[in-house]
């Protein structure tokens, strides 16, 4: 993908159940200029995509599974203000250390860390019955909003994009 620039930003296709997910390439995510837009294909969407490009469908049999680390990286890359980091752990620590507060007063860092550190996860479509939760972040330029959480049935989840969340 080049996102309208002269540079290319690589992603890796992986599987989560019947979804095909373009996850960020690990070696690139720590660079501030790395651009990433979550792409999650339902089976029919991916088949339509494959029909329009050259793609050896035998490769689909060998797609690895999306890991928890992959989805956390997808979530971290939704942060609108990122810097260069030496590794992913540093990027995660910086994001968590710069959280000031949440738009939902009943939510705090303990809840967020529980979601991030949970061993099991699933990727789910966002229903129309949800509320956006904003994280207010500190940066060298001042406070900014990171719209990266959703609330469904009084539980808060990490939002991957406007269609999917991590449960």
mmCIF file of C-alpha atoms in Angstrom:
data_model
loop_
_atom_site.group_PDB
_atom_site.id
_atom_site.type_symbol
_atom_site.label_atom_id
_atom_site.label_comp_id
_atom_site.label_asym_id
_atom_site.label_seq_id
_atom_site.Cartn_x
_atom_site.Cartn_y
_atom_site.Cartn_z
ATOM 1 C CA UNK A 1 0.000 0.000 0.000
ATOM 2 C CA UNK A 2 1.230 3.517 -0.597
ATOM 3 C CA UNK A 3 -1.661 5.633 0.772
ATOM 4 C CA UNK A 4 -1.152 8.242 -1.946
ATOM 5 C CA UNK A 5 2.558 8.722 -1.207
ATOM 6 C CA UNK A 6 5.701 7.690 -3.086
ATOM 7 C CA UNK A 7 6.596 5.270 -0.267
ATOM 8 C CA UNK A 8 5.197 1.781 0.190
ATOM 9 C CA UNK A 9 4.029 0.505 3.561
ATOM 10 C CA UNK A 10 3.917 -3.259 3.873
ATOM 11 C CA UNK A 11 1.356 -5.399 5.648
ATOM 12 C CA UNK A 12 1.099 -9.164 6.051
ATOM 13 C CA UNK A 13 -2.054 -11.155 5.269
ATOM 14 C CA UNK A 14 -3.139 -13.443 8.093
ATOM 15 C CA UNK A 15 -6.300 -15.278 9.081
ATOM 16 C CA UNK A 16 -8.672 -14.907 11.979
ATOM 17 C CA UNK A 17 -11.455 -17.491 11.669
ATOM 18 C CA UNK A 18 -13.064 -16.659 8.316
ATOM 19 C CA UNK A 19 -11.597 -13.135 8.092
ATOM 20 C CA UNK A 20 -8.446 -12.322 6.126
ATOM 21 C CA UNK A 21 -6.648 -9.511 7.946
ATOM 22 C CA UNK A 22 -3.826 -7.272 6.722
ATOM 23 C CA UNK A 23 -1.700 -6.840 9.839
ATOM 24 C CA UNK A 24 1.174 -4.361 10.163
ATOM 25 C CA UNK A 25 4.639 -5.644 9.362
ATOM 26 C CA UNK A 26 6.423 -5.920 12.726
ATOM 27 C CA UNK A 27 9.718 -4.452 11.600
ATOM 28 C CA UNK A 28 8.054 -1.271 10.335
ATOM 29 C CA UNK A 29 5.525 -0.351 13.035
ATOM 30 C CA UNK A 30 8.040 1.418 15.273
ATOM 31 C CA UNK A 31 8.700 4.132 12.667
ATOM 32 C CA UNK A 32 6.558 7.268 12.962
ATOM 33 C CA UNK A 33 6.220 7.560 9.182
ATOM 34 C CA UNK A 34 4.799 4.015 8.856
ATOM 35 C CA UNK A 35 1.243 4.323 7.615
ATOM 36 C CA UNK A 36 -1.264 1.608 8.346
ATOM 37 C CA UNK A 37 -4.969 1.308 7.756
ATOM 38 C CA UNK A 38 -6.655 -1.834 9.095
ATOM 39 C CA UNK A 39 -8.007 -3.996 6.294
ATOM 40 C CA UNK A 40 -10.241 -6.889 7.289
ATOM 41 C CA UNK A 41 -11.846 -8.943 4.537
ATOM 42 C CA UNK A 42 -14.956 -11.053 4.995
ATOM 43 C CA UNK A 43 -14.741 -14.207 2.831
ATOM 44 C CA UNK A 44 -16.749 -12.804 -0.095
ATOM 45 C CA UNK A 45 -14.894 -9.472 0.032
ATOM 46 C CA UNK A 46 -11.547 -11.238 -0.128
ATOM 47 C CA UNK A 47 -12.688 -13.439 -3.012
ATOM 48 C CA UNK A 48 -13.724 -10.316 -4.942
ATOM 49 C CA UNK A 49 -10.330 -8.757 -4.174
ATOM 50 C CA UNK A 50 -8.472 -11.883 -5.335
ATOM 51 C CA UNK A 51 -10.519 -11.968 -8.541
ATOM 52 C CA UNK A 52 -9.168 -8.518 -9.521
ATOM 53 C CA UNK A 53 -5.477 -9.028 -8.789
ATOM 54 C CA UNK A 54 -2.861 -11.648 -9.513
ATOM 55 C CA UNK A 55 -2.813 -13.871 -6.467
ATOM 56 C CA UNK A 56 -1.920 -17.530 -6.127
ATOM 57 C CA UNK A 57 -4.851 -18.895 -4.144
ATOM 58 C CA UNK A 58 -2.695 -21.798 -2.937
ATOM 59 C CA UNK A 59 -0.956 -19.240 -0.720
ATOM 60 C CA UNK A 60 -4.202 -18.852 1.232
ATOM 61 C CA UNK A 61 -3.767 -22.344 2.612
ATOM 62 C CA UNK A 62 -0.572 -21.236 4.347
ATOM 63 C CA UNK A 63 -1.693 -17.964 5.940
ATOM 64 C CA UNK A 64 -0.675 -17.813 9.574
ATOM 65 C CA UNK A 65 -3.168 -16.917 12.281
ATOM 66 C CA UNK A 66 -3.580 -13.400 13.606
ATOM 67 C CA UNK A 67 -1.909 -13.181 17.030
ATOM 68 C CA UNK A 68 -2.826 -11.079 20.035
ATOM 69 C CA UNK A 69 0.340 -9.051 19.379
ATOM 70 C CA UNK A 70 -0.893 -8.363 15.825
ATOM 71 C CA UNK A 71 -4.214 -6.929 16.999
ATOM 72 C CA UNK A 72 -2.582 -4.852 19.744
ATOM 73 C CA UNK A 73 -0.214 -3.414 17.119
ATOM 74 C CA UNK A 74 -3.200 -2.650 14.885
ATOM 75 C CA UNK A 75 -4.789 -0.816 17.797
ATOM 76 C CA UNK A 76 -1.590 1.075 18.720
ATOM 77 C CA UNK A 77 -1.191 2.238 15.119
ATOM 78 C CA UNK A 78 -4.582 3.936 15.301
ATOM 79 C CA UNK A 79 -2.924 6.496 17.606
ATOM 80 C CA UNK A 80 -2.822 9.694 15.520
ATOM 81 C CA UNK A 81 0.476 10.892 17.062
ATOM 82 C CA UNK A 82 3.357 8.453 17.090
ATOM 83 C CA UNK A 83 7.119 8.827 17.294
ATOM 84 C CA UNK A 84 10.022 6.617 16.277
ATOM 85 C CA UNK A 85 10.677 3.808 18.728
ATOM 86 C CA UNK A 86 13.440 1.255 19.129
ATOM 87 C CA UNK A 87 10.936 -1.596 19.587
ATOM 88 C CA UNK A 88 7.241 -2.389 19.965
ATOM 89 C CA UNK A 89 7.462 -2.594 23.767
ATOM 90 C CA UNK A 90 8.712 0.991 23.864
ATOM 91 C CA UNK A 91 5.842 2.103 21.596
ATOM 92 C CA UNK A 92 3.281 0.371 23.829
ATOM 93 C CA UNK A 93 4.814 1.827 27.015
ATOM 94 C CA UNK A 94 4.873 5.340 25.540
ATOM 95 C CA UNK A 95 1.215 5.126 24.524
ATOM 96 C CA UNK A 96 0.121 3.890 27.950
ATOM 97 C CA UNK A 97 2.319 6.366 29.843
ATOM 98 C CA UNK A 98 0.822 9.321 27.957
ATOM 99 C CA UNK A 99 -2.808 8.556 28.746
ATOM 100 C CA UNK A 100 -4.287 11.378 30.804
ATOM 101 C CA UNK A 101 -7.906 10.226 31.187
ATOM 102 C CA UNK A 102 -10.869 8.592 29.447
ATOM 103 C CA UNK A 103 -14.146 10.137 28.301
ATOM 104 C CA UNK A 104 -15.908 7.481 30.408
ATOM 105 C CA UNK A 105 -15.264 8.274 34.082
ATOM 106 C CA UNK A 106 -15.933 4.641 35.057
ATOM 107 C CA UNK A 107 -12.981 3.421 33.004
ATOM 108 C CA UNK A 108 -9.331 3.553 34.032
ATOM 109 C CA UNK A 109 -5.863 2.198 33.230
ATOM 110 C CA UNK A 110 -6.494 -1.022 35.136
ATOM 111 C CA UNK A 111 -9.333 -1.911 32.764
ATOM 112 C CA UNK A 112 -7.278 -1.029 29.694
ATOM 113 C CA UNK A 113 -4.307 -3.124 30.820
ATOM 114 C CA UNK A 114 -6.615 -6.085 31.495
ATOM 115 C CA UNK A 115 -7.829 -5.982 27.889
ATOM 116 C CA UNK A 116 -4.328 -5.590 26.477
ATOM 117 C CA UNK A 117 -2.894 -8.385 28.640
ATOM 118 C CA UNK A 118 -5.760 -10.863 28.215
ATOM 119 C CA UNK A 119 -4.549 -14.077 26.613
ATOM 120 C CA UNK A 120 -7.718 -14.760 24.614
ATOM 121 C CA UNK A 121 -9.180 -12.401 22.057
ATOM 122 C CA UNK A 122 -11.637 -12.254 19.215
ATOM 123 C CA UNK A 123 -12.259 -9.825 16.382
ATOM 124 C CA UNK A 124 -15.909 -8.813 16.177
ATOM 125 C CA UNK A 125 -18.017 -6.531 13.998
ATOM 126 C CA UNK A 126 -19.167 -3.340 15.707
ATOM 127 C CA UNK A 127 -22.924 -3.233 16.139
ATOM 128 C CA UNK A 128 -24.947 -0.063 15.838
ATOM 129 C CA UNK A 129 -25.529 -0.229 19.602
ATOM 130 C CA UNK A 130 -22.218 1.151 20.822
ATOM 131 C CA UNK A 131 -20.694 4.290 22.273
ATOM 132 C CA UNK A 132 -17.289 5.715 21.341
ATOM 133 C CA UNK A 133 -14.881 6.196 24.233
ATOM 134 C CA UNK A 134 -12.073 8.721 23.803
ATOM 135 C CA UNK A 135 -8.650 8.518 25.403
ATOM 136 C CA UNK A 136 -7.142 11.933 26.105
ATOM 137 C CA UNK A 137 -3.420 11.776 25.451
ATOM 138 C CA UNK A 138 -0.497 13.990 26.399
ATOM 139 C CA UNK A 139 2.129 14.918 23.827
ATOM 140 C CA UNK A 140 4.841 17.506 23.265
ATOM 141 C CA UNK A 141 2.310 19.496 21.204
ATOM 142 C CA UNK A 142 -0.352 19.323 23.916
ATOM 143 C CA UNK A 143 -3.404 17.204 24.682
ATOM 144 C CA UNK A 144 -5.100 15.314 21.859
ATOM 145 C CA UNK A 145 -7.950 12.822 21.486
ATOM 146 C CA UNK A 146 -7.492 9.186 20.491
ATOM 147 C CA UNK A 147 -10.820 7.650 19.466
ATOM 148 C CA UNK A 148 -9.829 4.020 20.026
ATOM 149 C CA UNK A 149 -12.308 2.409 22.406
ATOM 150 C CA UNK A 150 -15.953 1.441 22.200
ATOM 151 C CA UNK A 151 -18.518 0.592 24.830
ATOM 152 C CA UNK A 152 -21.029 -2.189 24.194
ATOM 153 C CA UNK A 153 -23.370 -3.429 26.930
ATOM 154 C CA UNK A 154 -21.391 -1.470 29.549
ATOM 155 C CA UNK A 155 -18.119 -3.185 28.590
ATOM 156 C CA UNK A 156 -15.260 -1.370 26.899
ATOM 157 C CA UNK A 157 -13.210 -2.832 24.050
ATOM 158 C CA UNK A 158 -10.301 -1.833 21.808
ATOM 159 C CA UNK A 159 -11.519 -0.460 18.493
ATOM 160 C CA UNK A 160 -9.545 -1.578 15.417
ATOM 161 C CA UNK A 161 -11.436 0.638 12.978
ATOM 162 C CA UNK A 162 -15.021 1.766 12.431
ATOM 163 C CA UNK A 163 -16.185 -1.772 11.619
ATOM 164 C CA UNK A 164 -14.342 -4.101 14.033
ATOM 165 C CA UNK A 165 -13.262 -4.284 17.663
ATOM 166 C CA UNK A 166 -11.171 -6.618 19.815
ATOM 167 C CA UNK A 167 -13.012 -8.513 22.526
#
